[in-house]
Amino acid sequence: MLNIDPTTTVAWKKLESHFEEIKAVEMKSLFSKDSQRADDFSIFWEDFLVDFSKNRITKETQQLLLDLAEDCGLEEAIKSYFEGESINRTENRPVLHTALRSKKNDKVFVEGENVIPEVFEVKAKMEEFSNAIISGKTKGYTGRAFTDIVNIGIGGSDLGPAMITEALKFYKNHLKVHYISNVDGDHVQEVLKPLNPETTLFVIVSKTFTTQETLSNATTARKWFLDSASKEDVQKHFVAVSSNVPKVAGFGIAKENIFPMWEWVGGRFSLWSAVGLSVSLAVGFTKFNELLEGANKMDQHFKNEPYIKNVPVQLALLSIWYNNFFKAESEAVIPYSQYLQKLPSYLQQAIMESNGKSVDRNGNPVTYETGNIIWGEPGTNSQHAFFQLIHQGTKLIPADFIGFKESLYKNKDHHDKLMANYFAQSEALLMGKTEDEVRKELTAKNLNEEEINDLLPFKVFQGNKPTTSLLIDKLTPESLGKMISMYEHKIFVQGVIWNIYSYDQWGVELGKQLASNILDEINKRKVSKHDNSTQNLLKSYLK
Ligand code: G6Q
């Protein structure tokens, strides 16, 4: 990968002066001047329509952003990414979640060894295991079939599978899947309370198997289980997903019940590996595999499609345009599907943990903005909540609107209403409402001149707020796989251009270390030297 400060490129300089020309341009005037605009700034790909015409860009902007990608060596970077070079340099690892959804005959080499056969071995093990649990062939310690699965993990070992399980609820079988992540003991108790140990299977997911939260929760779950069962029964009810086999064995989990994962898969990109075991249990392995196939299709699109029609590249460039030139600090993700309610929090980790970096790949502090803040909630709920700020607040918040042409239960009446909101909101954000329009509206309501003038400023909407509409045929495992892979590659492109390492997370490590030191003090009931505030808080906690 080239380690280029993007602000030193010719394209960046040109974008700076281009920004001065475009910053006040109204998108609605761009639309009225060019009847082709929607077509020109849309990508039709498989079952996706990505319409980014409601963004503050022209053809020139698009070209300059593409030049920026070229100046920053995107092509070479994509090659390194897919070919397994150690692009996660600070941890000296390749970044190969794409290998997890490769085809059987593909070859991906890590340290000279093709890893695809191993990936397929683990997939086969997941398939066999999922089938046996779902069918009831594998039984619990009293001979009853399993009814409940409890996934214990945190961060990358929780957010991905939890989001996918929720998103694919429509495709679920009879197994009830629960997630425990927080070390909050109340959370653990609430999940365990209604469960029967005879029919509950625990999936402990931890790449390192050293994470405090996960190990504490797993230990509590085992204790709860042992209140009814014997030590020998643990092997039947606890399985693990980890790359640390000796540690898992120490917990009492049988070797054959360990699903391996690899150092070359980052936690937040691991849902495609055995970390997705709970998903495979919830919807069956076939559907899990369809998710992988969807992701693979997007991988191919990203790798091969010219940038002008390349969805992740275009989305990443737009995001850079707003972040670095308009100085937008955040981006909203608004899925018009309740099934995708966990998507924003999943993306918060994927995007903010990856690109929340302030040191560039040369080890120097960056002089420009990097990772944006991601937030969101499903529409229409969010329209009745924070949309006020997007419409009339002082901040520029580019938003992704995600909608589906078809509802899963085919409730057309509801779906038309839902989608009417999806279309109306992005149109309103684009068009706004002018003084003239407000005046007409209030006049029609028989308000007098004084009343109209009094209300007018509050009822005007500036408009010109950027949105990107993602319109997908239907929420299926495959389309979901495509969408998640799309965001993963968007993250990658941004990281390449911002010249940062997207695949480490040293910021997370610091919190882990400090918490473990303080826990030691709490256990010993002896507060050592801290800043004044922390010291007072700790003393008050220990009183
Ligand atoms: C993700 C991060 C982090 C990680 C958790 C859980 O990229 O590395 O969220 O997934 O800290 O780690 P373990 O899987 O090792 O328990």
XYZ file of N, CA, C and O and ligand atoms in Angstrom, residues 154-157 205-211 214 261 266-269 349 353 505 508-509 512, ligand 1:
108
model
N -18.598 -10.636 23.015
C -18.752 -9.172 23.064
C -18.031 -8.549 21.872
O -17.157 -9.184 21.272
N -18.410 -7.317 21.560
C -17.784 -6.607 20.432
C -17.992 -7.384 19.148
O -19.102 -7.807 18.827
N -16.898 -7.654 18.452
C -16.988 -8.381 17.194
C -17.547 -9.781 17.350
O -18.045 -10.367 16.384
N -17.485 -10.325 18.544
C -17.994 -11.683 18.766
C -19.464 -11.677 19.181
O -20.000 -12.687 19.620
N -18.179 -17.356 22.354
C -17.438 -16.844 21.198
C -16.393 -15.841 21.659
O -16.718 -14.767 22.178
N -15.145 -16.220 21.523
C -14.077 -15.286 21.868
C -12.825 -15.689 21.108
O -12.269 -16.760 21.342
N -12.420 -14.815 20.218
C -11.237 -15.121 19.418
C -10.035 -15.390 20.330
O -9.343 -16.375 20.181
N -9.850 -14.512 21.302
C -8.675 -14.647 22.178
C -8.937 -15.570 23.359
O -8.013 -16.093 23.967
N -10.183 -15.709 23.729
C -10.610 -16.417 24.940
C -9.938 -15.839 26.189
O -9.640 -16.548 27.163
N -9.700 -14.545 26.163
C -9.141 -13.878 27.343
C -10.004 -12.680 27.728
O -9.685 -11.967 28.674
N -11.079 -12.445 26.999
C -11.869 -11.235 27.234
C -12.663 -11.350 28.537
O -13.445 -12.290 28.722
N -16.591 -11.817 28.479
C -17.046 -13.103 27.965
C -16.715 -14.234 28.923
O -17.553 -15.107 29.188
N -11.159 -20.207 14.639
C -11.095 -19.021 13.786
C -9.631 -18.611 13.692
O -8.783 -19.196 14.364
N -10.321 -10.197 11.511
C -10.507 -9.234 12.599
C -11.840 -9.474 13.284
O -12.807 -9.892 12.640
N -11.902 -9.216 14.590
C -13.128 -9.468 15.355
C -14.365 -8.861 14.711
O -15.380 -9.539 14.509
N -14.286 -7.598 14.339
C -15.488 -6.915 13.836
C -15.859 -7.321 12.407
O -16.856 -6.860 11.880
N -15.021 -8.137 11.800
C -15.333 -8.630 10.455
C -15.487 -10.157 10.457
O -15.333 -10.808 9.432
N -19.582 -0.062 15.320
C -18.315 -0.724 15.622
C -17.461 -0.862 14.369
O -16.287 -0.485 14.360
N -14.591 1.802 14.937
C -13.408 1.134 15.477
C -12.322 1.042 14.386
O -11.140 1.079 14.680
N -6.981 -1.820 16.699
C -7.919 -1.200 17.639
C -7.236 -0.966 18.972
O -7.700 -1.415 20.004
N -9.177 0.314 21.989
C -10.004 -0.614 22.767
C -9.133 -1.309 23.821
O -9.560 -1.546 24.951
N -7.891 -1.587 23.431
C -6.988 -2.318 24.332
C -6.731 -1.528 25.628
O -6.694 -2.094 26.710
N -9.337 -1.987 28.233
C -9.291 -3.333 28.814
C -8.246 -3.377 29.924
O -8.481 -3.900 31.008
C -13.109 -6.142 17.048
C -12.463 -5.949 18.310
C -13.282 -6.314 19.516
C -13.324 -7.803 19.820
C -13.844 -7.984 21.244
C -13.990 -9.431 21.620
O -12.578 -5.984 15.975
O -11.237 -6.563 18.289
O -14.594 -5.836 19.458
O -14.108 -8.479 18.894
O -12.994 -7.323 22.128
O -12.768 -10.088 21.547
P -12.677 -11.644 21.679
O -13.406 -12.247 20.527
O -11.212 -11.965 21.649
O -13.318 -12.016 22.976
